Short mmCIF file of C-alpha atoms and ligand atoms in Angstrom, two decimals:
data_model
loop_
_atom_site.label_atom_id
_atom_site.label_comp_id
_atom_site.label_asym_id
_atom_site.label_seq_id
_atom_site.Cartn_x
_atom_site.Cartn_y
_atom_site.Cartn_z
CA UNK A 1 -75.60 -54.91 -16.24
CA UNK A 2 -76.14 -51.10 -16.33
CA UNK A 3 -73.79 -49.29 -14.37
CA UNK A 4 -75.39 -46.10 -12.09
CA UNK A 5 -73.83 -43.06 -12.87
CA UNK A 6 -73.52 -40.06 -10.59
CA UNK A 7 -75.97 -37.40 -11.98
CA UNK A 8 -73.95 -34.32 -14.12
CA UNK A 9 -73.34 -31.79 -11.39
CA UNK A 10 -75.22 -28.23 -12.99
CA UNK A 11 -73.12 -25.08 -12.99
CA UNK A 12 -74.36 -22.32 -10.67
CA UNK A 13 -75.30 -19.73 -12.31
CA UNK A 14 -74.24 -16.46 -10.80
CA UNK A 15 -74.58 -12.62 -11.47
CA UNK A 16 -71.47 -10.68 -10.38
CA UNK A 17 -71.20 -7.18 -9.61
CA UNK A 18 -68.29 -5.96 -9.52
CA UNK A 19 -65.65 -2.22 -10.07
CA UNK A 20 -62.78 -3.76 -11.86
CA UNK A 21 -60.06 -3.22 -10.64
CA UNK A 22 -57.44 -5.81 -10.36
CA UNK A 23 -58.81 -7.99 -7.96
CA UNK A 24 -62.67 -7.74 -9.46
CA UNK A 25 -60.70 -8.80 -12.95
CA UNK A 26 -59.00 -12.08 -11.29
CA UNK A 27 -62.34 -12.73 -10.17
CA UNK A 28 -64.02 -12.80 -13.62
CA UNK A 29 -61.50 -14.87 -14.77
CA UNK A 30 -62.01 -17.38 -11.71
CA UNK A 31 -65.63 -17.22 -12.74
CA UNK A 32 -65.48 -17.56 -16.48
CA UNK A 33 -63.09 -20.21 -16.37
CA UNK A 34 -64.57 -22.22 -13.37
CA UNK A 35 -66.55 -25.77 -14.58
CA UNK A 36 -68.66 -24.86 -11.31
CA UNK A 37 -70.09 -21.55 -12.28
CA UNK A 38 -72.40 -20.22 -14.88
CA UNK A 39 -71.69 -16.49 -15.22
CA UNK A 40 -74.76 -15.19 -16.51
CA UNK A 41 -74.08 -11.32 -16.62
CA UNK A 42 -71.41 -8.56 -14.94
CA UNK A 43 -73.17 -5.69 -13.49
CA UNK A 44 -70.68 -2.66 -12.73
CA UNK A 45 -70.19 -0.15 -10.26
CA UNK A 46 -68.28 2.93 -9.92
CA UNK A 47 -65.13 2.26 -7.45
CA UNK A 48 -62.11 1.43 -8.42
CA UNK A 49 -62.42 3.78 -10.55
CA UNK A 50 -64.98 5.79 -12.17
CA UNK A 51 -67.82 3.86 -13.99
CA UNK A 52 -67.06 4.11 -17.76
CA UNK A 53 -63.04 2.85 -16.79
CA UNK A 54 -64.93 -0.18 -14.68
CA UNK A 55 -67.28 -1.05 -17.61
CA UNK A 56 -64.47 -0.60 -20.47
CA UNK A 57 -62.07 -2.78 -17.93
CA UNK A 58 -65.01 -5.27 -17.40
CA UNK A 59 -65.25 -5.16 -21.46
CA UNK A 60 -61.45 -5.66 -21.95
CA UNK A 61 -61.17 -8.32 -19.59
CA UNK A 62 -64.08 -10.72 -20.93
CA UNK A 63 -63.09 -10.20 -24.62
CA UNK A 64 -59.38 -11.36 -23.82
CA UNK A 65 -60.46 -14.33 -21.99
CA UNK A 66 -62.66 -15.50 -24.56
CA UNK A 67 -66.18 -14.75 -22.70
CA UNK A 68 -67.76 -11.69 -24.76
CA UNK A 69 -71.33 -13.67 -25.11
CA UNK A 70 -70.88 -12.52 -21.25
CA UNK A 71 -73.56 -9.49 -20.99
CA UNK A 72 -72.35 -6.49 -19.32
CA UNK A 73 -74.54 -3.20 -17.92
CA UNK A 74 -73.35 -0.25 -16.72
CA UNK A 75 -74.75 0.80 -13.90
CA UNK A 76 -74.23 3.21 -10.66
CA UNK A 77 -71.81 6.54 -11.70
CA UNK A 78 -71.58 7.59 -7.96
CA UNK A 79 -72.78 6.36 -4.47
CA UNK A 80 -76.15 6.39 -3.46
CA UNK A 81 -75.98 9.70 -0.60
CA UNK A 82 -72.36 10.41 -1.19
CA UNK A 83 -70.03 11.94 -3.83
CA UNK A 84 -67.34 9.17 -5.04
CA UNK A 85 -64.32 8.57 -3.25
CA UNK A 86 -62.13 6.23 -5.48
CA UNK A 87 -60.20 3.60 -4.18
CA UNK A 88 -56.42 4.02 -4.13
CA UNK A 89 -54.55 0.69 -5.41
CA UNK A 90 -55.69 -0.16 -9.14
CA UNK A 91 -54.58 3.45 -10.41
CA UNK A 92 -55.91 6.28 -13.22
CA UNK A 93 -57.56 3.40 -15.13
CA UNK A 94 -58.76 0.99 -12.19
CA UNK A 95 -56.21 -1.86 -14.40
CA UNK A 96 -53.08 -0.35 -15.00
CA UNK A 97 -50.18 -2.90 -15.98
CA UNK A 98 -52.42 -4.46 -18.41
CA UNK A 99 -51.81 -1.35 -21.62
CA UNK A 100 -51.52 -4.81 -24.55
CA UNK A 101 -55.31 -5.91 -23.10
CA UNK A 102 -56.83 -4.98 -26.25
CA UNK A 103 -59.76 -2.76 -26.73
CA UNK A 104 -63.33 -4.13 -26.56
CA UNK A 105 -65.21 -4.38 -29.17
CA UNK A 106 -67.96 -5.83 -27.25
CA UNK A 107 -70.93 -3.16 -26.36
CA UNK A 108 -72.30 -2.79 -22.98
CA UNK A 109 -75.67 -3.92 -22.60
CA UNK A 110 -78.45 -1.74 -23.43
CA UNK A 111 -80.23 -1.41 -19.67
CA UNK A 112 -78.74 0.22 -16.44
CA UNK A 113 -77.27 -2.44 -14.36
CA UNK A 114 -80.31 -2.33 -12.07
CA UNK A 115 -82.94 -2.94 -14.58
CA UNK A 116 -80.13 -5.91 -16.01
CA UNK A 117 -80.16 -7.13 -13.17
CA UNK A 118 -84.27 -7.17 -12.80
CA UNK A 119 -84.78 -8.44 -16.27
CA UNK A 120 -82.46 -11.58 -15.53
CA UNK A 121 -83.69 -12.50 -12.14
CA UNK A 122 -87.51 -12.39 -13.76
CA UNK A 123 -86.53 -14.30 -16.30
CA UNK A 124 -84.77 -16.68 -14.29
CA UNK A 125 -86.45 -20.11 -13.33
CA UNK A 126 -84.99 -20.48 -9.76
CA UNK A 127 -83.43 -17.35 -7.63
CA UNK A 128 -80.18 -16.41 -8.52
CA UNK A 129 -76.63 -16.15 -6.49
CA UNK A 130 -75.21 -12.79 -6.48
CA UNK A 131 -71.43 -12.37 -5.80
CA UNK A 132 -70.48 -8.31 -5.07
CA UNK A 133 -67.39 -7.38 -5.52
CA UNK A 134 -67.21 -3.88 -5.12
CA UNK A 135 -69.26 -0.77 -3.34
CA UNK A 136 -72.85 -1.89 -3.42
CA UNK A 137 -74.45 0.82 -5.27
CA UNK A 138 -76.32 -1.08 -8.04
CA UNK A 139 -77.34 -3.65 -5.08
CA UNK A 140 -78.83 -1.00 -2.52
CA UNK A 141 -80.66 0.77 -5.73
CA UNK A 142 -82.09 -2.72 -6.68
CA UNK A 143 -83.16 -2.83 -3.10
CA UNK A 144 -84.80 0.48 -3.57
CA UNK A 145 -86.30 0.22 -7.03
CA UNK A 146 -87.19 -3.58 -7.33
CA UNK A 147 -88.18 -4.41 -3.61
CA UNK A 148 -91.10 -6.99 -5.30
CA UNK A 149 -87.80 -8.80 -7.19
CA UNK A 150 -85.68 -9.60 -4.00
CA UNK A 151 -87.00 -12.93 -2.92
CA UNK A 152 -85.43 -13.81 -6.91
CA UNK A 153 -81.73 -13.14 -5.16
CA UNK A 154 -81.22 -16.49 -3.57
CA UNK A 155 -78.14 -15.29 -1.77
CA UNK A 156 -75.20 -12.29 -2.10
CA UNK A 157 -71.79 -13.28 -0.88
CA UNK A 158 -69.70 -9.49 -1.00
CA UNK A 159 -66.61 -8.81 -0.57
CA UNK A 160 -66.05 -6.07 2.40
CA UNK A 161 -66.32 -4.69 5.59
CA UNK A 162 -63.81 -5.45 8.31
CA UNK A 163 -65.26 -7.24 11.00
CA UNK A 164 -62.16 -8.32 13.82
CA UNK A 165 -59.00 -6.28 13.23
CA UNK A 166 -56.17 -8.88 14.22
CA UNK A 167 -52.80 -6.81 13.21
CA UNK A 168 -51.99 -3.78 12.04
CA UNK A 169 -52.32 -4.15 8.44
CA UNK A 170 -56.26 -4.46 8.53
CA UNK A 171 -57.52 -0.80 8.20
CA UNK A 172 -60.54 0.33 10.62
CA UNK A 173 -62.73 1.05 7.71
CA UNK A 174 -62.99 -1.06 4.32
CA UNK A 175 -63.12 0.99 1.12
CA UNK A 176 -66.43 -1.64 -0.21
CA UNK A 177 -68.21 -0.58 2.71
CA UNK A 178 -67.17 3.26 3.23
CA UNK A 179 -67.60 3.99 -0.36
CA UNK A 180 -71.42 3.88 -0.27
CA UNK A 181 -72.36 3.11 3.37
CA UNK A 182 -76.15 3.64 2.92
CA UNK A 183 -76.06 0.95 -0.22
CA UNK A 184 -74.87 -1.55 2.31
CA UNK A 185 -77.27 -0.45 4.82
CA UNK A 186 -80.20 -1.18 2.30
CA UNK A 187 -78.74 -4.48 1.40
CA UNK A 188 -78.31 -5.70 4.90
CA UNK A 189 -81.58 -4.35 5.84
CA UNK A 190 -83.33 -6.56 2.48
CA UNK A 191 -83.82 -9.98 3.84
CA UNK A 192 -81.69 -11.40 1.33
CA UNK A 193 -79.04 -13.40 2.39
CA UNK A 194 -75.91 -12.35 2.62
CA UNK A 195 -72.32 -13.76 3.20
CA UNK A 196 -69.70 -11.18 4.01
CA UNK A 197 -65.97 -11.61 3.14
CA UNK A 198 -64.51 -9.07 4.38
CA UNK A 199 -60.83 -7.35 4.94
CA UNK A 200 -59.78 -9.15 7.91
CA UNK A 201 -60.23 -12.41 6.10
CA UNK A 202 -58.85 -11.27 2.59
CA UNK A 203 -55.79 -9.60 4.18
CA UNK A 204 -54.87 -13.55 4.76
CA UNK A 205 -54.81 -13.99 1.03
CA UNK A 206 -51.45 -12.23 -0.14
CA UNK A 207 -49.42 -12.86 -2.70
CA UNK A 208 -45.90 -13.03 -1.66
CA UNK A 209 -42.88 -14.86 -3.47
CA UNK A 210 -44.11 -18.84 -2.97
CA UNK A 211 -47.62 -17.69 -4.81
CA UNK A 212 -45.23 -15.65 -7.36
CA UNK A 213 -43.53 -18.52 -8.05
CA UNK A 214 -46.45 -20.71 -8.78
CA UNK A 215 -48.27 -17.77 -11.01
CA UNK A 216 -44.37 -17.95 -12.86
CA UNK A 217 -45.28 -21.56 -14.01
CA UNK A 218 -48.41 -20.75 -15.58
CA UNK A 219 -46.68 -20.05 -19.22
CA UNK A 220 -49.88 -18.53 -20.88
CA UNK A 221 -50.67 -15.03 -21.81
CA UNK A 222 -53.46 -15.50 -19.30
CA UNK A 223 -50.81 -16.25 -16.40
CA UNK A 224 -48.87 -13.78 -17.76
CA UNK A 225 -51.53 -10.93 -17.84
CA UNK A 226 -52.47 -12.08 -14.04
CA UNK A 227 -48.92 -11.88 -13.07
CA UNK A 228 -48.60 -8.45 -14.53
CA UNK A 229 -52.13 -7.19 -13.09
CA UNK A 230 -50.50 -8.63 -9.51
CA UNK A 231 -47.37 -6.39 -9.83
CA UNK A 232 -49.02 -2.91 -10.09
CA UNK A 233 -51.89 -4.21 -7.89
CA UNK A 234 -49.03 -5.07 -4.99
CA UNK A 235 -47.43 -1.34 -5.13
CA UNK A 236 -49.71 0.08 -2.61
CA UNK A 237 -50.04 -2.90 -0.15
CA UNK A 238 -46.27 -3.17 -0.50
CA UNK A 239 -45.30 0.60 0.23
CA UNK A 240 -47.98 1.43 3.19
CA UNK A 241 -48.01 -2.11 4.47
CA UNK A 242 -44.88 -4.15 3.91
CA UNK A 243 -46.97 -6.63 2.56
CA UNK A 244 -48.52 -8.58 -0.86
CA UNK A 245 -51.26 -8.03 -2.71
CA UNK A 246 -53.92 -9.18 -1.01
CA UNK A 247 -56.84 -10.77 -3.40
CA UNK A 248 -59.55 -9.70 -1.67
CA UNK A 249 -62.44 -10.31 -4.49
CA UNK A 250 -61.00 -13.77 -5.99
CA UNK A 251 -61.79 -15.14 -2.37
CA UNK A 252 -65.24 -14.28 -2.29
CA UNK A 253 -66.04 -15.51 -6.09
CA UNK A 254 -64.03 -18.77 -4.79
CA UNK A 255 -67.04 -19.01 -2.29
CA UNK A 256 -68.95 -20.24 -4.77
CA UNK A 257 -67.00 -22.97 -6.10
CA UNK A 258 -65.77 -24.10 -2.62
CA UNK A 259 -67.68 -22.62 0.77
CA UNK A 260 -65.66 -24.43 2.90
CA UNK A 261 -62.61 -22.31 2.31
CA UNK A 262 -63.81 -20.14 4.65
CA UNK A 263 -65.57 -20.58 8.13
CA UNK A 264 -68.43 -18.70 8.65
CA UNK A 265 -70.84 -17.02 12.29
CA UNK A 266 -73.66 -15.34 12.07
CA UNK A 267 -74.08 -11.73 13.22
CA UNK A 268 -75.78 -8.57 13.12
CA UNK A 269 -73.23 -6.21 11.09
CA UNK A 270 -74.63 -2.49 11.56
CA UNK A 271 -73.39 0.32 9.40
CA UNK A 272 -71.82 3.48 10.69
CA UNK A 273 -73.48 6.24 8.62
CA UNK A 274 -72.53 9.21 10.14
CA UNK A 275 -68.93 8.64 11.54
CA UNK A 276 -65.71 10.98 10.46
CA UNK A 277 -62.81 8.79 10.58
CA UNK A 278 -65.30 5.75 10.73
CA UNK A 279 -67.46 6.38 8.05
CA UNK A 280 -68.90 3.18 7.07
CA UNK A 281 -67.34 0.62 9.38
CA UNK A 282 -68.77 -2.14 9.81
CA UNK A 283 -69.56 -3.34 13.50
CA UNK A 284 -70.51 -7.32 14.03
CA UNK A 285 -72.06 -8.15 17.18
CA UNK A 286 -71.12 -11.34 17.21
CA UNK A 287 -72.35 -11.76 20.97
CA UNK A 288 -76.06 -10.72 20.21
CA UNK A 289 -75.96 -7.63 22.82
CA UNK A 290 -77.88 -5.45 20.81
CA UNK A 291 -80.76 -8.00 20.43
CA UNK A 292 -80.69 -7.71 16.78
CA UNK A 293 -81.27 -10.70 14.55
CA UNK A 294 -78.29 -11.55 12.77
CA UNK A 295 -78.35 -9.92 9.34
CA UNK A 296 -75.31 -11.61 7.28
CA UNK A 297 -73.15 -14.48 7.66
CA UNK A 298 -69.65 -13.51 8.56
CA UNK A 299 -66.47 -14.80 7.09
CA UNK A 300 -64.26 -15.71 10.18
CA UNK A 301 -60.94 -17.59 8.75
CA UNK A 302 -60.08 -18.98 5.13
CA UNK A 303 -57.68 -21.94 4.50
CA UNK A 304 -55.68 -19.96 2.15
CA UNK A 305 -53.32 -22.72 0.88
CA UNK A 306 -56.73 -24.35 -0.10
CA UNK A 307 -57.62 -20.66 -1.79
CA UNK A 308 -54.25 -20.66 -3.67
CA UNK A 309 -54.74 -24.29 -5.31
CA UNK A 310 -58.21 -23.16 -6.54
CA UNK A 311 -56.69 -19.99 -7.87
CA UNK A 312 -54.04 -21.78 -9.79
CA UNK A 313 -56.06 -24.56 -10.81
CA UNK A 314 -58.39 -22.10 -12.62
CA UNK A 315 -55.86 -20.73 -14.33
CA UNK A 316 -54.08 -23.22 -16.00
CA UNK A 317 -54.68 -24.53 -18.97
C1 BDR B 1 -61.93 -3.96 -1.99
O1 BDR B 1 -61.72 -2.64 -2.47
C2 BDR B 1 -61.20 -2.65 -3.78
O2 BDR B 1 -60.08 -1.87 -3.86
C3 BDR B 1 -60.94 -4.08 -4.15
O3 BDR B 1 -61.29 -4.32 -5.50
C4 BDR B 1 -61.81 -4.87 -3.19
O4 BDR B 1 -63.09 -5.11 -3.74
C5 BDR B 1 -60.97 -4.26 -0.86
O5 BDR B 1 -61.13 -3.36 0.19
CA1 CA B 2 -63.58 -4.66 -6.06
#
């Protein structure tokens, strides 16, 4: 008698593109070490800090977890329309609290991140999933200089915008989206299909002592590193919001593995491009008044206990 046997689930294969950053790092790891996902390259953006500190961190980070046969590419320096505006929490080098990562020895790929990008989707033999994890620079130039490549993109789930502000500690604006609002504007505007995670939902995240605790058990230099990265990351959330760190890119990469950590409504998310104080927010009309077809999926609420047992699953040993 033969017995049937359940057919070997593939890995997804996935392109992330990312500005690490704290948060952008955990998600590498997530992705590296996940049996679910095939990381097939890191594209990087300016953001977190300026580009040649995001590609060395990127670099740094995939050497010490074992994945430098990762390719990287360098891509956007600044925003498409807008001088750069770096974000605030990772400090100077976008991953302080990490100075014993050791330096990579790894090179960055040859190509700009956009023409990376275009040589792995043609070479591809199915469209590929794209998780963003920073401003969308290298995306909204794609958009621009490889509009015959798109329908390759099966689907971009980003991290950012703020979509329903429930409490005080979810800012107006998102730094993803502000950062380079026309990027975003191109992306949304492209057809593909796009999931957004944004603040709102990654504010529900935090780390507080109970997820401390359970990052204490995991005795490897890996959950030690993590732990460390967590501690500067925190400072800022701490001192302006009383609150965690909040792992705003790990939830969207956890997409991937696990959709159903997060509920999800259509909308049409347009961009403001020419506020002052609300320079790229992002407005969801969830009702349909402007008679716009909706141009993203919107991450609503996120089972974050669910989140957290992903997160430390991935991480141990
Ligand atoms: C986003 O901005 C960055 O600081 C984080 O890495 C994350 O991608 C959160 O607003
Ligand atoms: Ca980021």
């Amino acid at each position: 008698m033969t017995t049937a046997q359940a057919p070997a689930v593939r890995p997804t294969p996935i392109l992330l593109d990312c500005d690490p950053g704290h948060d952008d790092a955990i998600a590498i790891v997530m992705a590296h070490r996940s049996p679910a996902i095939d990381l097939v390259g890191v594209t990087v953006t300016c953001g977190n800090a300026e580009i040649d500190k995001t590609v060395s961190n990127a670099l740094r980070v995939l050497q010490f977890i074992g994945a430098a046969d990762v390719p990287v590419a360098a891509g956007c320096r600044r925003p498409l329309a807008r001088p750069l505006v770096l974000g605030a929490a990772d400090g100077p080098s976008g991953l302080e609290g990490s100075p014993y990562l050791p330096a990579a020895t790894k090179a960055v790929e040859p190509l700009h991140a956009v023409d990376f990008l275009a040589e792995t989707l043609r070479k591809a033999p199915e469209p590929l999933r794209i998780v963003a994890t920073g401003p969308l620079c290298n995306l909204g130039l794609f958009v621009l200089k490889y509009r015959q490549l798109l329908s390759k993109i099966k689907d971009i789930t980003w991290m950012g915008g703020v979509f329903y502000r429930k409490s005080e500690i979810i800012t107006p604006t998102e730094f993803n989206a502000s950062c380079d609002p026309e990027a975003l504007r191109l992306v949304l505007d492209s057809g593909v299909p796009l999931t957004a995670v944004g603040l709102d939902v990654t504010m529900q995240v935090l780390v507080e002592s109970p997820q401390y605790a359970e990052f204490g058990k995991i005795d490897t230099a890996l959950g030690r590193v993590v732990v460390d990265w967590l501690k500067f990351y925190e400072r800022l959330h701490r001192t302006s919001m009383g609150v965690g760190g909040a792992l705003h890119d790990p939830l969207a990469l956890a997409l991937i593995v696990d959709p159903t950590l997060v509920r999800t409504r259509p909308a049409h998310i347009a961009v403001d491009l020419s506020g002052s104080f609300t320079l790229g927010a992002t407005v969801a009309d969830f009702w349909n008044e402007r008679g716009m077809p909706p141009n993203a999926n919107i991450a609503t609420e996120v089972d974050a206990d669910r989140f957290f047992d992903l997160l430390y699953n991935l991480l141990r040993d």
